[in-house]
Short mmCIF file of C-alpha atoms in Angstrom, two decimals:
data_model
loop_
_atom_site.label_atom_id
_atom_site.label_comp_id
_atom_site.label_asym_id
_atom_site.label_seq_id
_atom_site.Cartn_x
_atom_site.Cartn_y
_atom_site.Cartn_z
CA MET N 1 -8.08 -8.05 -15.92
CA PRO N 2 -6.41 -10.71 -18.54
CA SER N 3 -7.60 -9.99 -21.87
CA LYS N 4 -7.97 -13.63 -22.88
CA THR N 5 -10.66 -14.20 -20.61
CA VAL N 6 -13.85 -15.69 -22.49
CA LEU N 7 -17.00 -15.47 -20.76
CA THR N 8 -19.43 -18.40 -21.47
CA ARG N 9 -23.24 -17.68 -21.25
CA ARG N 10 -23.13 -19.70 -18.10
CA ARG N 11 -20.28 -17.45 -16.69
CA LEU N 12 -22.18 -14.25 -17.83
CA ILE N 13 -25.16 -15.37 -15.78
CA GLY N 14 -23.18 -16.25 -12.90
CA LEU N 15 -21.39 -12.71 -12.88
CA ALA N 16 -24.89 -11.12 -13.06
CA ALA N 17 -26.03 -13.04 -9.90
CA LEU N 18 -22.87 -12.02 -8.38
CA GLY N 19 -23.57 -8.21 -9.12
CA GLY N 20 -26.91 -8.57 -7.76
CA LEU N 21 -25.62 -10.07 -4.45
CA ALA N 22 -23.15 -7.26 -4.29
CA ALA N 23 -25.87 -4.45 -4.79
CA CYS N 24 -27.72 -6.24 -1.76
CA SER N 25 -24.77 -6.72 0.60
CA LYS N 26 -25.00 -5.77 4.10
CA VAL N 27 -22.82 -4.84 7.14
CA GLU N 28 -23.99 -5.50 10.73
CA GLY N 29 -26.92 -3.33 11.77
CA GLY N 30 -28.87 -4.32 8.17
CA ALA N 31 -27.69 -0.97 6.35
CA THR N 32 -26.91 -1.59 2.60
CA ASP N 33 -24.72 0.16 0.38
CA ASP N 34 -26.39 3.78 0.48
CA ALA N 35 -26.61 6.30 2.75
CA GLU N 36 -26.72 4.29 5.81
CA LEU N 37 -23.46 2.41 5.15
CA LEU N 38 -21.28 4.75 6.92
CA PRO N 39 -23.41 4.97 10.16
CA ALA N 40 -23.52 1.24 10.16
CA LEU N 41 -19.65 1.02 9.89
CA ARG N 42 -19.29 3.45 12.77
CA LYS N 43 -21.74 1.32 15.02
CA ARG N 44 -19.68 -1.60 13.88
CA GLY N 45 -16.45 -0.01 14.84
CA TYR N 46 -14.37 -1.02 11.90
CA VAL N 47 -14.16 -1.20 7.86
CA LYS N 48 -13.17 -4.38 6.00
CA VAL N 49 -10.42 -3.27 3.79
CA ALA N 50 -8.72 -5.33 0.98
CA TYR N 51 -4.80 -5.25 0.28
CA ALA N 52 -2.60 -7.11 -2.42
CA ASN N 53 0.04 -7.59 0.56
CA GLU N 54 2.31 -5.46 -1.75
CA ALA N 55 4.94 -3.04 -0.27
CA PRO N 56 5.08 -0.28 0.33
CA TYR N 57 0.96 0.21 -0.51
CA GLY N 58 -0.55 -2.11 2.14
CA PHE N 59 1.39 -5.23 3.41
CA ARG N 60 1.69 -7.29 6.46
CA GLU N 61 4.83 -7.30 8.39
CA GLY N 62 5.23 -9.41 11.49
CA GLY N 63 1.63 -9.55 12.01
CA THR N 64 1.08 -5.56 11.67
CA LEU N 65 -0.52 -3.76 8.90
CA LYS N 66 1.90 -1.37 7.27
CA GLY N 67 2.15 0.75 4.21
CA GLU N 68 0.92 3.95 2.56
CA ALA N 69 -2.69 2.87 2.15
CA PRO N 70 -3.28 1.85 5.75
CA ALA N 71 -1.30 4.94 7.09
CA LEU N 72 -3.46 7.14 4.83
CA HIS N 73 -6.75 5.39 4.94
CA GLY N 74 -6.47 4.96 8.69
CA GLU N 75 -6.36 8.74 9.21
CA VAL N 76 -9.40 9.08 6.98
CA PHE N 77 -11.50 6.33 8.64
CA LYS N 78 -10.72 7.54 12.14
CA ALA N 79 -11.77 11.21 10.95
CA LEU N 80 -15.09 9.53 9.76
CA GLY N 81 -15.69 7.87 12.98
CA VAL N 82 -14.64 4.28 12.06
CA PRO N 83 -11.40 3.60 14.33
CA GLU N 84 -10.26 0.25 12.83
CA LEU N 85 -9.23 -0.94 9.37
CA ARG N 86 -9.87 -4.94 9.37
CA PRO N 87 -7.45 -6.05 6.58
CA VAL N 88 -8.43 -9.05 4.18
CA PHE N 89 -5.77 -9.96 1.88
CA SER N 90 -6.00 -10.87 -1.86
CA GLU N 91 -4.34 -11.67 -5.05
CA TRP N 92 -4.08 -8.72 -7.22
CA ASP N 93 -6.46 -10.07 -9.80
CA GLY N 94 -9.11 -11.08 -7.17
CA LEU N 95 -9.63 -7.57 -5.32
CA ILE N 96 -12.29 -5.92 -7.80
CA PRO N 97 -14.19 -9.35 -7.82
CA GLY N 98 -13.92 -9.74 -4.22
CA LEU N 99 -15.25 -6.25 -3.26
CA LEU N 100 -18.25 -6.72 -5.96
CA ALA N 101 -19.09 -10.07 -3.93
CA GLY N 102 -19.30 -8.17 -0.76
CA LYS N 103 -16.33 -9.40 0.90
CA TYR N 104 -14.89 -6.13 2.17
CA GLU N 105 -16.25 -2.66 1.83
CA VAL N 106 -12.95 -0.64 0.40
CA ILE N 107 -9.91 -1.70 -1.65
CA SER N 108 -6.71 -0.23 -0.39
CA ALA N 109 -3.95 -1.51 -2.59
CA GLY N 110 -2.54 1.66 -4.45
CA MET N 111 -4.75 0.51 -7.48
CA ALA N 112 -4.37 2.82 -10.56
CA ILE N 113 -7.28 4.46 -11.52
CA LEU N 114 -8.13 3.60 -15.16
CA PRO N 115 -11.56 3.79 -17.31
CA ASP N 116 -11.91 -0.23 -17.43
CA ARG N 117 -11.83 -0.34 -13.63
CA CYS N 118 -13.99 2.80 -13.21
CA GLU N 119 -16.55 0.70 -15.17
CA LYS N 120 -16.74 -1.96 -12.43
CA ALA N 121 -16.42 0.34 -9.37
CA ALA N 122 -16.13 3.66 -7.66
CA PHE N 123 -12.64 5.34 -7.19
CA SER N 124 -11.88 7.98 -4.49
CA GLU N 125 -9.92 10.97 -5.88
CA PRO N 126 -6.45 10.19 -6.35
CA GLU N 127 -4.29 9.90 -3.47
CA PHE N 128 -0.77 9.62 -5.19
CA ILE N 129 1.06 9.66 -8.32
CA SER N 130 3.65 7.43 -9.31
CA PRO N 131 5.92 7.40 -12.39
CA THR N 132 6.94 4.23 -13.77
CA ALA N 133 10.44 2.54 -13.73
CA MET N 134 12.16 -0.70 -14.38
CA MET N 135 14.18 -3.11 -12.20
CA VAL N 136 17.13 -4.27 -13.75
CA PRO N 137 20.61 -6.18 -12.88
CA SER N 138 22.80 -3.89 -11.26
CA GLY N 139 25.02 -1.98 -13.71
CA ASN N 140 22.04 -2.07 -15.99
CA PRO N 141 24.04 -4.03 -18.87
CA LYS N 142 21.21 -3.39 -21.56
CA LYS N 143 21.39 0.30 -20.60
CA LEU N 144 17.45 0.80 -20.25
CA THR N 145 15.86 4.00 -19.48
CA ASP N 146 12.36 3.67 -20.83
CA LEU N 147 10.11 1.49 -22.77
CA ALA N 148 11.27 2.74 -25.94
CA SER N 149 14.90 1.75 -25.20
CA ALA N 150 13.43 -1.75 -23.84
CA LYS N 151 11.62 -2.34 -27.30
CA ARG N 152 15.11 -1.03 -29.38
CA ALA N 153 16.98 -3.54 -27.35
CA GLY N 154 14.63 -6.41 -27.86
CA VAL N 155 14.61 -7.45 -24.19
CA THR N 156 11.99 -9.50 -22.09
CA VAL N 157 10.00 -7.51 -19.83
CA GLY N 158 7.94 -8.55 -16.77
CA VAL N 159 4.72 -7.01 -15.45
CA MET N 160 2.37 -7.97 -12.54
CA SER N 161 -0.83 -9.63 -13.40
CA GLY N 162 -3.83 -7.28 -13.47
CA ALA N 163 -1.63 -4.05 -13.28
CA ALA N 164 -1.53 -0.83 -15.48
CA GLU N 165 1.92 -1.62 -16.65
CA LYS N 166 1.15 -4.27 -19.02
CA GLY N 167 -0.91 -1.53 -21.28
CA TYR N 168 1.86 0.62 -21.09
CA VAL N 169 4.55 -2.18 -22.29
CA ARG N 170 2.01 -2.91 -25.32
CA ASP N 171 1.55 0.57 -26.30
CA ALA N 172 5.23 0.98 -26.52
CA GLY N 173 5.06 -2.02 -29.19
CA ILE N 174 6.73 -4.63 -27.23
CA ALA N 175 5.28 -7.70 -28.38
CA ASP N 176 3.15 -10.37 -26.21
CA GLY N 177 6.09 -12.75 -26.72
CA ARG N 178 8.50 -10.58 -24.91
CA ILE N 179 6.05 -9.71 -22.12
CA LYS N 180 5.93 -12.08 -19.01
CA THR N 181 3.11 -11.74 -16.36
CA LEU N 182 4.12 -12.29 -12.92
CA THR N 183 1.93 -12.76 -9.70
CA LYS N 184 3.92 -10.54 -7.24
CA PRO N 185 6.69 -8.00 -6.89
CA GLN N 186 8.83 -10.33 -5.47
CA ASP N 187 8.27 -12.92 -8.59
CA GLY N 188 9.40 -9.96 -10.83
CA ALA N 189 12.61 -9.52 -8.72
CA ASP N 190 13.46 -13.00 -8.82
CA ALA N 191 12.82 -13.23 -12.52
CA VAL N 192 15.14 -10.52 -13.21
CA LYS N 193 17.77 -11.95 -10.86
CA SER N 194 17.62 -15.53 -12.64
CA GLY N 195 17.72 -13.90 -16.29
CA ARG N 196 14.46 -15.15 -17.05
CA ILE N 197 13.29 -11.37 -17.72
CA ASP N 198 15.51 -8.41 -18.52
CA ALA N 199 13.56 -5.89 -16.65
CA PHE N 200 10.65 -5.71 -14.33
CA VAL N 201 8.38 -2.93 -14.88
CA LEU N 202 6.18 -1.42 -11.95
CA THR N 203 5.79 1.97 -10.22
CA GLY N 204 8.92 3.68 -9.18
CA VAL N 205 7.77 3.68 -5.79
CA SER N 206 7.32 -0.21 -5.53
CA LEU N 207 10.44 -1.01 -7.17
CA ARG N 208 12.45 1.40 -4.85
CA TRP N 209 10.97 -0.54 -1.79
CA LEU N 210 11.58 -3.94 -3.42
CA ALA N 211 15.37 -3.18 -4.07
CA ARG N 212 15.86 -2.68 -0.36
CA THR N 213 15.71 -6.04 -0.12
CA ASN N 214 16.84 -7.53 -3.34
CA LYS N 215 20.79 -7.32 -3.91
CA GLY N 216 22.31 -7.23 -7.26
CA LEU N 217 19.60 -5.23 -8.56
CA GLN N 218 18.78 -1.74 -9.30
CA VAL N 219 15.92 0.58 -10.23
CA THR N 220 16.22 3.05 -13.31
CA GLU N 221 15.12 6.61 -13.06
CA PRO N 222 11.30 7.08 -13.16
CA PHE N 223 9.90 7.95 -16.55
CA VAL N 224 6.16 9.00 -17.70
CA PRO N 225 4.97 6.24 -20.19
CA MET N 226 2.68 7.30 -22.69
CA ILE N 227 -0.89 5.60 -24.07
CA GLY N 228 -2.26 7.02 -27.16
CA GLY N 229 -0.10 9.90 -26.81
CA VAL N 230 -1.35 10.60 -23.17
CA LYS N 231 1.02 10.46 -20.42
CA GLN N 232 0.37 8.15 -17.53
CA TYR N 233 1.15 9.14 -14.19
CA SER N 234 -0.29 5.91 -12.70
CA PRO N 235 -2.61 7.84 -10.06
CA GLY N 236 -3.72 5.67 -7.42
CA GLY N 237 -6.95 5.71 -4.90
CA ALA N 238 -9.15 3.85 -2.88
CA VAL N 239 -11.83 1.72 -4.47
CA PHE N 240 -15.60 1.45 -3.39
CA ARG N 241 -18.72 -0.35 -4.84
CA LYS N 242 -20.52 1.92 -7.24
CA THR N 243 -23.63 1.35 -4.86
CA ALA N 244 -21.49 2.90 -2.03
CA THR N 245 -20.64 6.60 -3.65
CA SER N 246 -21.92 8.12 -0.15
CA LEU N 247 -19.09 6.58 1.59
CA ARG N 248 -16.73 7.55 -1.21
CA ASP N 249 -17.97 10.93 -1.06
CA ALA N 250 -17.34 11.25 2.60
CA PHE N 251 -13.82 9.68 2.27
CA ASN N 252 -12.86 12.16 -0.40
CA VAL N 253 -13.78 15.13 2.07
CA GLN N 254 -11.36 13.95 4.72
CA LEU N 255 -8.51 12.65 1.94
CA LYS N 256 -8.66 16.30 0.33
CA LYS N 257 -7.76 17.52 3.69
CA ILE N 258 -4.41 15.16 3.75
CA THR N 259 -3.52 15.87 0.20
CA SER N 260 -4.01 19.52 0.49
CA ASP N 261 -1.46 19.75 3.58
CA ARG N 262 2.15 18.75 1.86
CA GLU N 263 3.69 18.32 5.41
CA ARG N 264 1.01 16.14 6.98
CA TYR N 265 1.15 13.92 3.56
CA VAL N 266 4.87 13.53 4.00
CA ARG N 267 4.88 12.98 7.78
CA LEU N 268 1.95 10.21 7.14
CA LEU N 269 3.85 8.28 4.08
CA GLY N 270 7.33 9.16 4.35
CA ALA N 271 8.32 6.13 5.98
CA TYR N 272 6.91 4.07 2.79
CA GLY N 273 9.07 6.13 0.29
CA PHE N 274 6.63 8.51 -0.39
CA THR N 275 7.49 12.49 -1.13
CA ALA N 276 5.85 15.81 -1.86
CA ALA N 277 6.68 14.56 -5.57
CA GLU N 278 3.83 11.85 -5.14
CA LEU N 279 1.12 14.23 -4.18
CA PRO N 280 -1.20 14.53 -7.11
CA PRO N 281 -1.56 17.95 -9.07
CA ALA N 282 -4.37 20.15 -8.26
CA GLY N 283 -6.10 19.57 -11.40
CA LEU N 284 -6.01 15.78 -11.65
CA SER N 285 -9.52 14.44 -10.76
CA THR N 286 -10.96 10.90 -10.79
CA ALA N 287 -13.67 11.90 -13.20
CA ARG N 288 -11.13 13.18 -15.60
CA LEU N 289 -8.92 9.83 -15.35
CA CYS N 290 -12.16 7.63 -15.84
CA ALA N 291 -13.14 9.41 -18.89
CA ALA N 292 -9.69 9.25 -20.49
#
């Protein structure tokens, strides 16, 4: 979330009240976010799932829900006895606040598992990893290869509001004055086209998808950024309220069946640019990522 946000005493009280409401939120059937939640969702027949309308993770095309997260999470929830994903679309910065306010039960938006986010919500085990890349004008006139090269060249880079890449860019030593925050991936592509920024930094999977519909742009080879000397693979997962750990745990059981089956994983997600290279390493856990 934006680092410049100042919480007044009144806002802190409001947020505390919001947290209390989230803890008491219910689904039809009267179940709260505890062991009764999954049976209540089965009875209701659907789970409310939030997306940022970002391809290829979760987006709407011609009235149809598409993307990595709907494909993967649809399989998981069907196995759990919940046949329908009912989408709710939100701006990226509003995803976690909406979850805490009880507007939906799950965030399925390819959200990176980061310690500050783990303080607010409960993540599933990683469902993919995605190295970072940069979208640049065709021909890559600045010869950018990674964030260190972007710093040396003194270029202006764009990052998506609330996304992990802002931390990567700052840790690489790029000054705030050379970082532009954008709301949507297409805004980043448009900013590169217009020359307002020299490069748009996001996951390689996202940028490869974006390049399909944006002529005159190209995507650099993916690289793994560092924060504090630690490699950042941008592992993503589903997000639940902290009071819904029983639902999260049941989700993880079914998720593991898919991420342990390379052929099934690629068959489900290949249409969205995901390959076996995006499978999380066996030793990568959410507990480790949240404690990093």
